[in-house]
Tab-separated table of C-alpha atoms and ligand atoms in Angstrom:
chain	number	residue	atom	x	y	z
A	1	MET	CA	-77.282	84.501	37.934
A	2	THR	CA	-76.116	82.048	39.852
A	3	ARG	CA	-75.202	82.789	43.486
A	4	GLU	CA	-71.792	82.804	44.787
A	5	ARG	CA	-71.174	80.063	47.824
A	6	LYS	CA	-70.126	80.576	51.076
A	7	VAL	CA	-67.398	79.069	52.533
A	8	TYR	CA	-67.206	79.068	56.334
A	9	MET	CA	-63.669	80.682	57.671
A	10	ASN	CA	-62.281	80.758	61.043
A	11	GLY	CA	-66.068	81.259	62.648
A	12	LYS	CA	-67.364	83.136	59.506
A	13	PHE	CA	-69.532	82.216	56.569
A	14	ILE	CA	-67.801	84.757	53.842
A	15	LYS	CA	-67.348	84.469	49.994
A	16	GLU	CA	-65.758	81.444	48.536
A	17	SER	CA	-63.779	84.089	46.562
A	18	ASP	CA	-62.995	86.238	50.025
A	19	ALA	CA	-61.800	82.696	51.599
A	20	LYS	CA	-58.161	83.196	51.526
A	21	ILE	CA	-54.932	81.977	53.526
A	22	SER	CA	-51.731	83.706	54.105
A	23	ILE	CA	-48.546	83.460	51.915
A	24	PHE	CA	-47.027	82.302	55.777
A	25	ASP	CA	-49.489	79.570	56.622
A	26	SER	CA	-47.696	76.449	57.761
A	27	ALA	CA	-50.096	74.570	54.532
A	28	LEU	CA	-47.969	76.763	51.960
A	29	MET	CA	-44.664	76.251	53.993
A	30	PHE	CA	-44.782	72.084	54.964
A	31	GLY	CA	-48.211	70.735	53.047
A	32	ASP	CA	-49.024	71.164	56.700
A	33	MET	CA	-52.689	70.171	56.158
A	34	VAL	CA	-55.878	67.665	57.462
A	35	PHE	CA	-58.491	67.360	54.739
A	36	GLU	CA	-61.543	65.899	54.278
A	37	MET	CA	-63.782	65.395	51.247
A	38	THR	CA	-67.298	64.631	51.411
A	39	ARG	CA	-70.355	64.077	49.006
A	40	SER	CA	-73.943	63.800	49.535
A	41	PHE	CA	-77.247	61.585	48.085
A	42	ASN	CA	-79.611	62.997	47.232
A	43	LYS	CA	-78.981	66.333	49.349
A	44	LYS	CA	-77.862	63.522	52.292
A	45	HIS	CA	-74.475	63.919	53.718
A	46	PHE	CA	-73.068	60.380	53.768
A	47	LYS	CA	-70.893	58.670	56.470
A	48	LEU	CA	-69.917	62.591	57.550
A	49	LYS	CA	-69.108	61.610	60.963
A	50	GLU	CA	-66.577	59.065	59.627
A	51	HIS	CA	-64.862	61.680	57.525
A	52	ILE	CA	-64.528	63.833	60.919
A	53	GLU	CA	-63.599	61.185	63.040
A	54	ARG	CA	-60.207	60.496	60.472
A	55	LEU	CA	-60.166	64.393	60.549
A	56	PHE	CA	-59.464	64.304	64.115
A	57	THR	CA	-57.324	61.833	64.399
A	58	GLY	CA	-54.461	63.140	61.860
A	59	LEU	CA	-55.099	66.206	63.941
A	60	LYS	CA	-54.181	64.205	66.892
A	61	ILE	CA	-51.312	62.858	65.237
A	62	LEU	CA	-50.254	66.194	64.034
A	63	ARG	CA	-50.507	67.339	67.650
A	64	TYR	CA	-52.780	70.520	66.239
A	65	ASP	CA	-55.028	72.445	68.757
A	66	LEU	CA	-57.795	72.912	67.819
A	67	SER	CA	-60.645	75.080	69.503
A	68	ILE	CA	-63.486	72.837	67.918
A	69	THR	CA	-65.237	69.843	69.127
A	70	LYS	CA	-65.925	67.178	66.154
A	71	GLU	CA	-69.860	67.706	67.045
A	72	GLU	CA	-69.390	71.259	66.184
A	73	LEU	CA	-67.833	70.841	63.139
A	74	TYR	CA	-70.626	68.443	62.135
A	75	ASP	CA	-72.892	70.978	62.108
A	76	ILE	CA	-70.174	73.661	60.763
A	77	CYS	CA	-70.511	71.332	57.616
A	78	ILE	CA	-74.765	71.043	57.972
A	79	GLU	CA	-74.983	74.740	58.105
A	80	THR	CA	-72.965	75.112	55.100
A	81	ALA	CA	-74.348	72.373	52.980
A	82	ARG	CA	-77.509	74.402	53.860
A	83	GLN	CA	-76.120	77.869	53.210
A	84	ASN	CA	-75.182	77.087	49.462
A	85	GLU	CA	-78.151	74.543	48.541
A	86	PRO	CA	-79.796	78.284	46.970
A	87	ALA	CA	-76.469	78.272	44.686
A	88	PHE	CA	-76.846	74.344	43.814
A	89	GLU	CA	-79.307	73.102	41.221
A	90	LYS	CA	-81.756	70.730	42.031
A	91	ASP	CA	-80.014	67.825	41.106
A	92	ASP	CA	-76.803	68.674	42.764
A	93	GLU	CA	-75.009	66.813	45.255
A	94	HIS	CA	-72.872	68.701	47.797
A	95	ARG	CA	-69.275	67.927	48.282
A	96	LEU	CA	-68.129	69.646	51.131
A	97	MET	CA	-64.567	70.420	51.549
A	98	ILE	CA	-62.790	70.468	55.236
A	99	ASP	CA	-59.364	71.734	55.202
A	100	VAL	CA	-57.680	72.320	58.749
A	101	SER	CA	-54.344	74.098	58.605
A	102	ARG	CA	-52.469	74.680	61.594
A	103	GLY	CA	-51.557	78.831	60.737
A	104	VAL	CA	-48.763	80.657	60.711
A	105	LEU	CA	-45.547	79.633	61.708
A	106	GLY	CA	-44.559	81.334	65.176
A	107	ILE	CA	-42.008	83.845	63.521
A	108	TYR	CA	-44.590	85.833	61.150
A	109	GLU	CA	-46.931	85.807	64.299
A	110	ASP	CA	-46.852	89.689	64.690
A	111	ILE	CA	-47.511	90.440	61.130
A	112	ASP	CA	-50.189	92.536	61.296
A	113	GLY	CA	-53.649	91.486	59.306
A	114	ILE	CA	-52.362	87.600	59.663
A	115	HIS	CA	-55.432	85.365	60.973
A	116	ASN	CA	-53.170	83.418	64.252
A	117	GLY	CA	-53.629	80.109	64.930
A	118	PRO	CA	-55.178	77.295	62.713
A	119	ASN	CA	-57.170	77.607	59.865
A	120	ILE	CA	-60.660	75.792	59.697
A	121	ILE	CA	-62.083	75.996	56.309
A	122	VAL	CA	-65.392	74.118	54.967
A	123	ALA	CA	-66.140	74.538	51.303
A	124	ASP	CA	-69.200	73.240	49.194
A	125	PHE	CA	-68.920	73.285	45.469
A	126	PRO	CA	-71.328	70.713	43.396
A	127	LEU	CA	-70.173	66.963	43.088
A	128	LYS	CA	-70.583	67.768	39.379
A	129	TRP	CA	-67.567	69.163	38.807
A	130	THR	CA	-65.487	66.558	40.115
A	131	VAL	CA	-67.333	63.341	38.750
A	132	LYS	CA	-68.620	64.375	35.068
A	133	GLY	CA	-67.491	63.048	32.154
A	134	MET	CA	-67.280	59.433	33.842
A	135	SER	CA	-70.063	58.115	33.329
A	136	LYS	CA	-68.555	55.441	30.770
A	137	LEU	CA	-65.873	54.837	32.850
A	138	TYR	CA	-68.853	52.730	34.877
A	139	LYS	CA	-68.840	50.422	31.483
A	140	SER	CA	-66.096	50.381	29.959
A	141	GLY	CA	-63.441	50.311	33.337
A	142	ILE	CA	-60.387	51.405	33.597
A	143	ASN	CA	-56.711	50.383	33.248
A	144	ASN	CA	-54.903	50.935	35.789
A	145	VAL	CA	-51.414	52.088	35.109
A	146	VAL	CA	-49.038	50.663	37.674
A	147	THR	CA	-46.089	54.260	38.084
A	148	SER	CA	-43.031	53.634	38.852
A	149	GLN	CA	-43.792	56.254	41.735
A	150	ARG	CA	-44.617	54.263	44.651
A	151	VAL	CA	-46.509	55.185	47.851
A	152	ILE	CA	-44.434	56.851	51.054
A	153	PRO	CA	-44.499	53.993	53.511
A	154	SER	CA	-46.581	54.764	56.341
A	155	HIS	CA	-43.495	54.434	58.487
A	156	LEU	CA	-41.856	57.149	56.726
A	157	MET	CA	-44.788	59.257	56.364
A	158	ASP	CA	-48.582	58.500	57.209
A	159	PRO	CA	-51.106	57.861	54.362
A	160	LYS	CA	-53.650	56.989	56.900
A	161	ILE	CA	-53.443	61.016	57.911
A	162	LYS	CA	-55.125	62.614	54.904
A	163	ASN	CA	-52.638	65.663	54.667
A	164	ARG	CA	-52.749	68.025	51.670
A	165	SER	CA	-48.320	66.735	51.219
A	166	ARG	CA	-49.857	65.370	48.178
A	167	LEU	CA	-47.000	65.587	45.375
A	168	PHE	CA	-46.255	61.943	45.273
A	169	TYR	CA	-49.593	61.371	44.045
A	170	LEU	CA	-49.418	64.367	41.417
A	171	MET	CA	-46.843	62.449	40.274
A	172	ALA	CA	-48.228	59.451	39.850
A	173	ASN	CA	-51.183	61.079	37.861
A	174	ILE	CA	-48.784	62.420	35.826
A	175	GLU	CA	-46.838	59.903	34.638
A	176	ALA	CA	-50.005	57.621	34.179
A	177	SER	CA	-51.508	60.535	32.239
A	178	LEU	CA	-48.241	59.724	29.790
A	179	PHE	CA	-49.436	56.501	28.766
A	180	LYS	CA	-51.410	55.919	25.421
A	181	GLY	CA	-54.439	55.157	24.918
A	182	GLU	CA	-57.363	56.284	27.222
A	183	ASN	CA	-58.480	56.020	30.657
A	184	ASN	CA	-55.088	55.271	32.453
A	185	TRP	CA	-55.465	55.719	36.138
A	186	ALA	CA	-52.746	55.383	38.295
A	187	LEU	CA	-51.813	52.502	40.994
A	188	MET	CA	-49.231	52.658	43.062
A	189	LEU	CA	-47.246	49.981	44.745
A	190	ASP	CA	-45.838	49.862	48.150
A	191	PRO	CA	-41.696	49.847	48.615
A	192	ASP	CA	-42.220	46.120	48.787
A	193	GLY	CA	-44.067	45.621	45.411
A	194	PHE	CA	-47.275	44.680	46.661
A	195	ILE	CA	-50.596	46.808	45.646
A	196	ALA	CA	-51.538	49.780	48.046
A	197	GLU	CA	-53.951	52.261	46.374
A	198	GLY	CA	-54.221	54.795	43.623
A	199	SER	CA	-53.819	58.404	43.791
A	200	GLY	CA	-57.096	59.019	44.820
A	201	ASP	CA	-59.249	55.626	45.301
A	202	ASN	CA	-58.550	52.542	47.092
A	203	PHE	CA	-58.296	49.006	45.080
A	204	PHE	CA	-59.599	45.961	45.536
A	205	ILE	CA	-59.962	42.483	43.812
A	206	ILE	CA	-62.617	39.660	43.292
A	207	LYS	CA	-60.999	36.158	43.455
A	208	ASP	CA	-63.552	33.174	43.663
A	209	GLY	CA	-65.903	35.234	45.228
A	210	VAL	CA	-64.048	36.544	47.633
A	211	LEU	CA	-63.366	40.734	48.205
A	212	ILE	CA	-59.767	41.390	48.388
A	213	SER	CA	-58.285	44.113	49.601
A	214	PRO	CA	-54.710	45.185	50.474
A	215	GLU	CA	-53.983	45.373	54.181
A	216	GLY	CA	-54.475	49.000	55.701
A	217	ARG	CA	-50.892	49.821	55.932
A	218	ASN	CA	-49.459	52.223	53.380
A	219	MET	CA	-52.478	53.695	52.208
A	220	LEU	CA	-55.369	56.039	53.097
A	221	ARG	CA	-58.105	54.081	54.817
A	222	GLY	CA	-60.921	55.480	52.904
A	223	ILE	CA	-64.309	55.579	53.852
A	224	THR	CA	-65.699	54.099	50.729
A	225	ARG	CA	-63.325	51.033	51.259
A	226	GLN	CA	-65.024	50.393	54.410
A	227	TYR	CA	-68.875	51.043	53.524
A	228	ILE	CA	-67.716	48.382	51.239
A	229	MET	CA	-66.230	46.013	53.232
A	230	GLU	CA	-68.374	46.092	56.824
A	231	GLU	CA	-71.700	47.445	55.038
A	232	LEU	CA	-72.229	46.792	51.432
A	233	ALA	CA	-70.564	42.829	51.488
A	234	PRO	CA	-72.015	41.282	53.980
A	235	ARG	CA	-75.439	42.346	52.965
A	236	LEU	CA	-74.630	40.175	49.919
A	237	ASN	CA	-72.961	37.819	51.711
A	238	ILE	CA	-69.546	38.370	49.827
A	239	PRO	CA	-66.932	37.614	51.981
A	240	VAL	CA	-64.036	40.238	52.574
A	241	LYS	CA	-60.294	39.739	53.177
A	242	GLU	CA	-57.236	41.514	54.245
A	243	LYS	CA	-54.214	40.292	52.385
A	244	ASN	CA	-50.840	41.437	50.490
A	245	ILE	CA	-52.079	41.655	46.890
A	246	GLU	CA	-49.299	40.637	44.378
A	247	LEU	CA	-49.314	42.314	40.575
A	248	PHE	CA	-49.989	38.641	39.596
A	249	ASP	CA	-52.717	38.152	42.487
A	250	ALA	CA	-54.707	41.086	40.405
A	251	TYR	CA	-53.743	39.471	36.506
A	252	GLU	CA	-54.918	36.271	38.157
A	253	ALA	CA	-58.469	38.075	39.845
A	254	ASP	CA	-61.830	37.366	38.307
A	255	GLU	CA	-62.585	41.381	38.531
A	256	ALA	CA	-60.916	44.560	40.377
A	257	PHE	CA	-62.544	47.921	41.103
A	258	ILE	CA	-61.158	51.111	42.754
A	259	CYS	CA	-63.464	52.945	45.025
A	260	ALA	CA	-63.390	56.424	46.273
A	261	THR	CA	-66.406	59.138	47.636
A	262	PRO	CA	-67.440	61.116	44.703
A	263	PHE	CA	-67.510	58.258	42.077
A	264	CYS	CA	-68.391	55.182	44.566
A	265	MET	CA	-67.034	52.239	42.743
A	266	ILE	CA	-65.358	51.661	39.183
A	267	PRO	CA	-64.296	48.613	37.786
A	268	VAL	CA	-61.086	48.171	36.593
A	269	THR	CA	-61.298	46.027	33.371
A	270	SER	CA	-57.141	45.925	33.272
A	271	ILE	CA	-53.579	46.380	34.589
A	272	ASN	CA	-51.111	47.685	32.187
A	273	SER	CA	-53.316	46.943	29.448
A	274	VAL	CA	-53.609	43.223	30.755
A	275	LYS	CA	-57.397	41.891	30.914
A	276	ILE	CA	-58.959	41.846	34.235
A	277	GLY	CA	-61.441	38.738	33.892
A	278	ASN	CA	-63.203	39.244	30.733
A	279	GLY	CA	-62.098	42.837	30.454
A	280	LYS	CA	-65.422	43.788	31.133
A	281	PRO	CA	-67.001	45.250	34.316
A	282	GLY	CA	-67.592	41.994	36.762
A	283	GLU	CA	-70.936	40.771	38.374
A	284	LEU	CA	-70.132	41.212	42.015
A	285	PHE	CA	-69.100	45.037	41.072
A	286	LYS	CA	-72.552	45.473	39.300
A	287	SER	CA	-74.636	43.567	42.625
A	288	LEU	CA	-72.164	45.742	44.587
A	289	ILE	CA	-73.018	48.890	42.833
A	290	LYS	CA	-76.538	49.009	42.600
A	291	GLU	CA	-76.409	47.407	45.881
A	292	TRP	CA	-75.269	51.189	47.039
A	293	SER	CA	-77.516	52.902	44.381
A	294	SER	CA	-80.676	51.014	46.529
A	295	MET	CA	-78.825	52.054	49.879
A	296	VAL	CA	-79.254	55.401	49.252
A	297	GLY	CA	-82.221	55.774	46.863
A	298	ILE	CA	-79.960	57.128	43.923
A	299	ASP	CA	-79.131	55.314	40.834
A	300	ILE	CA	-75.440	56.122	40.939
A	301	ILE	CA	-74.712	55.653	37.688
A	302	LYS	CA	-77.600	57.336	36.296
A	303	GLN	CA	-76.764	60.192	38.177
A	304	VAL	CA	-73.584	61.257	36.773
A	305	GLU	CA	-74.967	59.591	32.872
A	306	ASN	CA	-77.429	62.659	33.547
A	307	TRP	CA	-74.365	65.312	34.435
A	308	ASN	CA	-72.905	64.295	31.687
A	309	LYS	CA	-75.369	65.359	29.472
A	310	ASP	CA	-74.939	68.866	30.850
A	311	SER	CA	-72.559	70.195	28.794
A	312	SER	CA	-72.985	73.944	29.883
A	313	LYS	CA	-71.006	73.328	33.057
A	314	LYS	CA	-67.235	74.072	33.881
A	315	SER	CA	-65.167	71.363	32.347
A	316	THR	CA	-62.517	69.710	34.030
A	317	LYS	CA	-60.487	68.922	30.656
A	318	ASN	CA	-56.537	68.538	30.180
A	319	LYS	CA	-56.159	68.863	34.044
A	320	VAL	CA	-54.022	66.985	35.430
A	321	THR	CA	-55.894	65.327	38.594
A	322	PRO	CA	-56.648	62.183	40.321
A	323	TYR	CA	-59.919	62.079	37.514
A	324	LYS	CA	-58.915	63.470	34.140
A	325	PHE	CA	-55.403	63.245	32.733
A	326	LYS	CA	-54.559	64.602	29.350
B	401	PLP	N1	-56.688	57.134	48.755
B	401	PLP	C1	-56.806	58.486	48.481
B	401	PLP	C2	-55.497	58.459	48.334
B	401	PLP	C3	-57.463	59.036	48.127
B	401	PLP	O1	-57.202	60.572	48.364
B	401	PLP	C4	-58.937	58.841	48.575
B	401	PLP	C5	-59.599	60.196	48.452
B	401	PLP	O2	-59.326	61.129	48.173
B	401	PLP	C6	-58.849	57.480	48.799
B	401	PLP	C7	-57.803	56.463	49.016
B	401	PLP	C8	-60.870	56.729	49.052
B	401	PLP	O3	-61.010	57.588	49.725
B	401	PLP	P1	-62.295	57.843	51.117
B	401	PLP	O4	-63.202	56.099	50.346
B	401	PLP	O5	-62.670	58.612	52.321
B	401	PLP	O6	-62.896	58.826	49.591
């Protein structure tokens, strides 16, 4: 029998199925919630401090009043994974989900039995739930579909704050999922028509040996994006540039790829069915993911392949998420 996972919630560790928030919570009323999702490699948390930094920046801008410090939250994350390890298999990785909501709105505070103040939640589930089924994408690549749904620009609601008002990302996913063919992932433009980001990932092109990212303006500035630009690429002496990217530039690129915490990097072999480069995963993509694998001591692609073989586990098939489409 699998043991039930535990969730840290407002000072206590409770059973995952008991972790609930009120219908009067500001998260439900306004999507008023900041969050982070992390991963481990070989059970070691990757860039957890950076995720917590990003979370606290969002909390500061949204004027949340939290009683815990970054260091305390870090320790809670470590403890949550430790308590959940018995419910995980040996080859599992931890996917922490840190959710912070403002709590119930003032007018509901007097309702009996309601938790007042912010909700601080740290959950933990196996990373394979998110990436299982994706192993073929490292070889086939994805087709980025440029959706009519655009990003919300930062001067209207800043996507750099990782928040749960994510309807526009979901709309882009739904739109991409209506496209014919397989492996269609949404790619969104900003209001000026420059490429911004995917619905759960950041985008890069490579041209003449230079790694190019859209400027970090109308997007979530991914921890993965930052790792690739500031650590991985320099290790391989690949020059990095941030600039406005038009669709034309992407069509003309030698390579393109997307990146995000759960799957690290996936090649973009076409955009709107137009081949990028030779339509196959590029050489620099391969070098980057190889270097990443050696840095963390895990063959990133093989690990997902191995989870793929395990057909007895939950499937997310037919669910509209950033990673699976009907
Ligand atoms: N962009 C969006 C909209 C995201 O939701 C995510 C991750 O969830 C990313 C980019 C990639 O961010 P990270 O590398 O921090 O996972």
